[in-house]
XYZ file of C-alpha atoms in Angstrom:
341
model
C -20.272 3.367 21.811
C -19.232 4.495 25.262
C -17.987 8.090 25.848
C -14.883 7.009 27.277
C -13.653 4.936 24.299
C -10.824 6.110 22.231
C -9.848 4.702 18.888
C -6.094 5.448 18.289
C -4.452 4.512 14.635
C -0.981 4.514 13.550
C 1.232 4.001 10.451
C 4.666 2.791 11.412
C 7.473 3.214 9.012
C 10.991 2.799 9.042
C 11.569 6.653 9.157
C 8.467 8.084 10.583
C 5.606 6.780 12.920
C 2.385 8.610 12.308
C -0.272 8.303 15.020
C -3.886 9.771 15.682
C -7.294 9.528 16.966
C -9.656 7.833 14.827
C -13.057 9.244 14.497
C -16.596 7.573 13.675
C -16.829 9.243 10.528
C -13.387 8.144 9.355
C -11.299 11.041 9.861
C -8.487 11.299 12.142
C -7.631 14.026 14.774
C -4.556 15.046 16.855
C -2.220 13.442 14.024
C 1.262 13.336 15.245
C 4.727 12.630 13.714
C 7.175 10.907 15.330
C 10.846 10.278 14.046
C 11.307 6.857 14.910
C 15.298 7.102 15.292
C 14.544 9.255 18.166
C 13.015 6.493 20.240
C 14.184 3.252 21.812
C 11.004 1.253 21.359
C 7.418 1.529 19.987
C 5.800 1.224 23.346
C 7.623 4.577 24.193
C 6.243 6.334 21.300
C 2.905 5.022 21.824
C 2.933 5.824 25.644
C 4.250 9.521 24.801
C 1.188 10.114 22.616
C -1.301 8.582 25.200
C 0.304 10.719 27.985
C 0.273 14.073 25.836
C -3.289 13.477 24.533
C -4.450 12.731 28.108
C -5.832 9.185 27.399
C -4.966 7.572 30.322
C -7.972 6.145 31.955
C -9.852 5.601 29.039
C -10.683 2.720 27.196
C -8.438 2.346 24.060
C -8.868 0.520 21.075
C -5.867 0.741 18.668
C -4.925 -0.356 15.132
C -1.410 -0.057 13.874
C -0.262 -0.538 10.281
C 3.492 -1.504 9.909
C 5.862 -2.288 7.095
C 6.722 -5.658 8.237
C 5.278 -9.241 8.763
C 2.739 -9.365 11.611
C 1.399 -12.787 11.678
C 3.452 -13.897 14.653
C 3.254 -12.727 18.214
C 6.987 -11.408 18.082
C 7.110 -8.668 15.655
C 10.814 -7.615 14.228
C 10.832 -4.572 12.209
C 12.716 -4.651 8.975
C 14.272 -1.028 8.783
C 14.572 -0.414 12.626
C 16.045 -1.946 15.360
C 12.432 -2.552 17.235
C 10.941 -5.741 18.050
C 8.061 -6.467 20.282
C 5.442 -8.856 21.511
C 2.134 -8.095 20.525
C 0.901 -9.370 23.931
C 3.467 -7.478 25.902
C 2.799 -4.471 24.028
C -1.226 -4.581 24.745
C -0.438 -4.937 28.221
C 2.099 -2.351 28.753
C 0.043 0.104 27.184
C -3.043 -1.126 28.873
C -4.945 -1.282 25.429
C -8.411 -2.681 25.532
C -7.903 -3.879 21.739
C -4.862 -4.049 19.622
C -4.907 -4.904 16.201
C -1.723 -5.058 13.982
C -1.879 -5.233 10.384
C 0.625 -4.889 7.390
C 0.919 -1.777 5.770
C -0.489 -2.938 2.552
C -3.395 -4.247 4.320
C -4.064 -0.597 5.466
C -3.914 0.895 2.193
C -5.987 -1.697 0.726
C -8.710 -0.965 3.503
C -8.202 3.083 2.638
C -9.522 2.578 -1.152
C -13.348 2.335 -0.544
C -12.945 5.623 1.644
C -11.135 7.726 -1.039
C -12.705 10.753 -2.414
C -12.038 11.699 -5.815
C -9.976 14.436 -4.556
C -7.698 11.507 -2.943
C -7.103 9.644 -6.282
C -6.757 10.611 -10.072
C -7.821 8.186 -12.794
C -5.657 7.210 -15.475
C -7.264 6.004 -18.787
C -10.910 4.834 -19.212
C -13.098 2.195 -17.638
C -15.818 2.672 -14.752
C -15.478 0.942 -11.368
C -18.195 -1.557 -10.207
C -19.724 -1.325 -6.727
C -18.627 -4.243 -4.313
C -16.387 -5.896 -6.943
C -12.738 -6.805 -6.141
C -9.905 -4.120 -5.983
C -6.368 -4.698 -6.411
C -3.673 -2.336 -5.171
C 0.249 -2.198 -6.194
C 2.802 0.086 -4.923
C 6.075 0.771 -6.276
C 8.479 2.197 -3.658
C 11.026 0.861 -1.524
C 9.651 -2.583 -2.930
C 6.664 -3.428 -4.557
C 3.642 -3.919 -2.443
C 0.419 -5.814 -3.493
C -2.807 -6.524 -1.995
C -6.247 -7.212 -3.189
C -9.706 -6.481 -1.483
C -12.929 -8.082 -1.700
C -16.410 -7.413 -0.221
C -18.346 -9.973 1.766
C -21.066 -10.277 4.191
C -20.668 -11.189 8.057
C -23.168 -13.379 9.987
C -25.401 -10.369 10.402
C -25.547 -9.939 6.666
C -23.445 -6.490 6.985
C -20.971 -5.706 4.080
C -17.608 -5.770 5.054
C -14.170 -5.601 3.320
C -11.603 -8.363 3.626
C -7.926 -7.641 2.482
C -5.865 -10.467 0.625
C -2.312 -10.208 1.269
C 0.631 -12.028 -0.107
C 3.868 -11.380 -1.962
C 2.736 -10.470 -5.245
C 5.678 -7.959 -6.107
C 7.871 -11.153 -6.189
C 6.079 -13.246 -9.127
C 8.223 -13.741 -12.110
C 8.943 -10.783 -14.367
C 7.612 -11.440 -17.848
C 9.141 -9.248 -20.503
C 6.744 -8.614 -23.241
C 9.129 -6.946 -25.963
C 12.696 -7.106 -27.198
C 13.641 -3.814 -24.809
C 12.359 -5.988 -21.838
C 14.144 -9.144 -22.716
C 17.318 -7.044 -23.166
C 16.666 -5.811 -19.481
C 15.544 -9.562 -18.079
C 19.299 -10.740 -19.453
C 21.096 -7.755 -18.011
C 19.369 -8.629 -14.746
C 20.088 -12.089 -14.762
C 23.923 -11.398 -14.646
C 23.039 -9.909 -11.288
C 20.320 -12.145 -9.769
C 19.030 -16.147 -10.126
C 15.611 -14.951 -9.966
C 14.240 -11.582 -11.478
C 10.953 -10.735 -10.040
C 8.741 -7.510 -10.953
C 10.114 -5.838 -7.870
C 13.509 -5.737 -9.471
C 11.923 -3.191 -12.121
C 9.113 -1.719 -10.292
C 10.488 0.175 -7.320
C 13.063 2.718 -6.596
C 15.763 0.392 -6.956
C 13.938 -0.720 -10.258
C 14.074 2.420 -11.799
C 17.731 2.587 -11.253
C 18.069 -1.058 -12.556
C 16.075 -0.155 -15.853
C 18.327 2.758 -16.354
C 21.511 0.171 -15.901
C 20.381 -1.973 -18.221
C 19.770 0.458 -20.963
C 22.994 2.427 -20.126
C 25.059 -0.614 -20.470
C 24.221 -0.295 -24.000
C 25.436 3.215 -24.446
C 29.081 4.049 -23.327
C 28.587 7.599 -23.618
C 26.387 8.118 -20.109
C 26.615 7.473 -16.430
C 25.880 3.821 -15.589
C 25.136 4.711 -11.834
C 22.397 7.143 -10.864
C 19.907 7.438 -8.107
C 16.278 6.840 -8.715
C 15.357 10.574 -8.327
C 18.078 11.771 -10.407
C 17.028 9.585 -13.316
C 13.483 10.850 -13.128
C 14.524 14.355 -12.493
C 16.527 14.365 -15.871
C 13.872 12.420 -17.537
C 11.110 14.811 -16.871
C 13.554 17.766 -17.477
C 14.414 15.979 -20.898
C 17.990 16.366 -19.896
C 19.179 12.598 -20.729
C 17.618 10.512 -23.364
C 18.560 7.292 -21.351
C 16.878 8.598 -18.539
C 13.826 9.401 -20.330
C 13.861 5.763 -21.719
C 14.227 4.453 -18.225
C 11.071 6.239 -16.818
C 9.172 5.368 -19.866
C 10.021 1.860 -19.746
C 8.946 1.847 -15.886
C 5.412 3.169 -16.733
C 5.283 0.426 -19.503
C 6.230 -2.360 -17.120
C 3.956 -1.226 -14.297
C 0.923 -0.952 -16.627
C 1.627 -4.957 -17.662
C 1.867 -5.884 -14.182
C -1.263 -3.786 -13.018
C -2.941 -5.455 -16.070
C -1.943 -8.895 -14.617
C -3.280 -8.188 -11.292
C -6.981 -7.349 -13.178
C -6.740 -10.212 -15.071
C -6.009 -12.650 -12.201
C -8.749 -11.164 -9.754
C -11.388 -9.662 -11.988
C -10.844 -6.171 -10.369
C -13.731 -4.419 -11.683
C -13.645 -2.544 -8.532
C -10.308 -0.913 -10.004
C -6.876 -1.253 -9.994
C -5.002 1.267 -7.866
C -1.445 2.551 -7.887
C -0.078 3.397 -4.482
C 3.434 4.074 -3.097
C 5.646 7.091 -2.948
C 7.235 7.125 -6.720
C 4.312 7.635 -9.414
C 2.297 10.608 -7.278
C 5.471 12.631 -8.206
C 4.866 12.688 -11.877
C 1.198 12.304 -12.451
C 0.833 14.360 -15.584
C 3.807 12.376 -17.179
C 2.016 9.240 -15.958
C -1.029 10.148 -17.663
C 0.472 10.341 -20.920
C 2.747 7.419 -20.912
C 1.909 4.053 -21.948
C 0.949 2.692 -18.860
C -2.812 2.476 -19.675
C -2.140 1.007 -23.064
C 0.364 -1.702 -21.596
C -2.428 -2.323 -19.083
C -5.115 -3.141 -21.782
C -2.933 -4.838 -24.156
C -3.798 -8.740 -23.085
C -4.390 -10.125 -26.555
C -7.542 -11.969 -26.586
C -8.588 -10.456 -23.187
C -7.874 -7.021 -24.033
C -11.611 -6.037 -24.040
C -11.631 -7.533 -20.199
C -9.108 -4.878 -19.264
C -10.439 -1.943 -21.158
C -13.344 -1.972 -18.824
C -11.550 -1.942 -15.599
C -10.424 1.549 -14.292
C -7.079 2.320 -13.046
C -6.206 5.122 -10.318
C -3.086 6.655 -8.797
C -3.811 7.373 -4.961
C -2.834 10.839 -4.232
C -4.127 10.971 -0.538
C -1.037 11.525 1.607
C -1.683 9.436 4.701
C -3.531 6.311 2.992
C -1.637 3.979 6.152
C -3.728 6.314 8.698
C -7.188 6.275 6.542
C -6.974 2.357 5.890
C -6.072 1.848 9.791
C -9.000 3.895 10.755
C -11.404 1.882 8.271
C -10.255 -1.564 9.609
C -10.365 -0.351 13.206
C -14.054 0.846 12.850
C -15.050 -2.228 10.912
C -13.500 -4.429 13.641
C -15.295 -2.439 16.438
C -18.900 -2.648 14.410
C -18.487 -6.603 13.942
C -17.653 -6.915 17.499
C -20.385 -4.396 18.776
C -22.963 -6.499 16.641
C -21.841 -9.641 18.076
C -22.097 -8.131 21.497
C -25.781 -7.258 20.883
C -26.740 -10.573 19.656
C -24.977 -12.263 22.743
C -26.995 -9.618 25.166
C -30.231 -10.610 23.227
C -29.548 -14.425 23.646
C -28.918 -14.253 27.276
C -31.886 -12.051 27.683
C -34.210 -15.018 26.364
C-alpha cells in the first residue's frame, strides 16, 4: 500500500462521534471523541479531524459506522438533526473511498478480531472456526446481525455481515410470567416485539408489568434505577425484572443460534449487559439459551459471549475497511496482470 494512503474510521452515534486512523494490524491511532451537538454537520467534524491530524493532500479511504439506515445516498440520522448525501460528503472531504455501514454491521465485523480480553464467555460450548456468528445488542433498541465466512474470487476468506431488523420479531412467551408481561404490553401496543423487553425501555416495561400486580411499589422507574436496586437487593420487583430480562435475552439469543446454526458463537453487544457481567453469569440466561425442547442438545454446543470491548464500532469499521482495501488491491493486481499479457 502506498505511503500516502491513510485509512480513517468513525463510529457515529447520537451523542458522540469517535474517529481515528486505522492501522494495517487492526489497531486504531489518534482516536478522538467529538460531541455531536457541538457541530452543525458531519462534514464539519470529519474536516476538523483531517485538519488536526494533518491529513490534507493524502489519499484517504474512510469507513463510517452509523446508527441509522445507510442503503440510500441520502442518509438521515435518527437521533441527530444531521442529514447528508454520501456522494456530496465524499466530494466535500476529498476522500478516495467512502464506505457507510450500519453500526451493527460494524459490531458484527469486530467479532473475529476480539481477543479473550475483549469478551467474556457465559456458560459452555466451544466456537467452531469459520462457522456462522450471531450478535444481538440490547441498548436503546435491540440490534441484530449475523456474520458468515465466504471465499472471494481469489479464494481469500472474507466475512459477510447479514443485517436486518431481527429485534422486531414477535415476542414469544415461554412461561406464565412472560404471558402476563405480554398481556400487559398488549394493552399498550398492537404488536409486541422482543425489543419491547430487550432494551433500556424493555427493562422498564418488564418492571411495569410486574409492578402492576403489586400496589405497594412504584410503577415508574428508569432502567438504571431498576438495575441498581436489583443488584443491591433493595427491591424485590426490581430483582424479578432484571432476572426476567436475562431469561428473555437467553431465549432470544437461543432462537438466533437455532435459526442460523451459529456454531461460531452468539455474542451479546450493547451497553446494558456489560454493566452487570457477574450477575449475568449466574442468571438463567444460559439455561434459557439451551432450553429448546428436542433441539436443546443443538444449542448446548454453541458458546455465548458478552462483548466487553469498549469500542466495537471502531474495531469493526477498521476490519470492514481493511477487508475492502484488500479485495480491491487483489482485483487491481489481477487487472494489471491481464493488461500486461
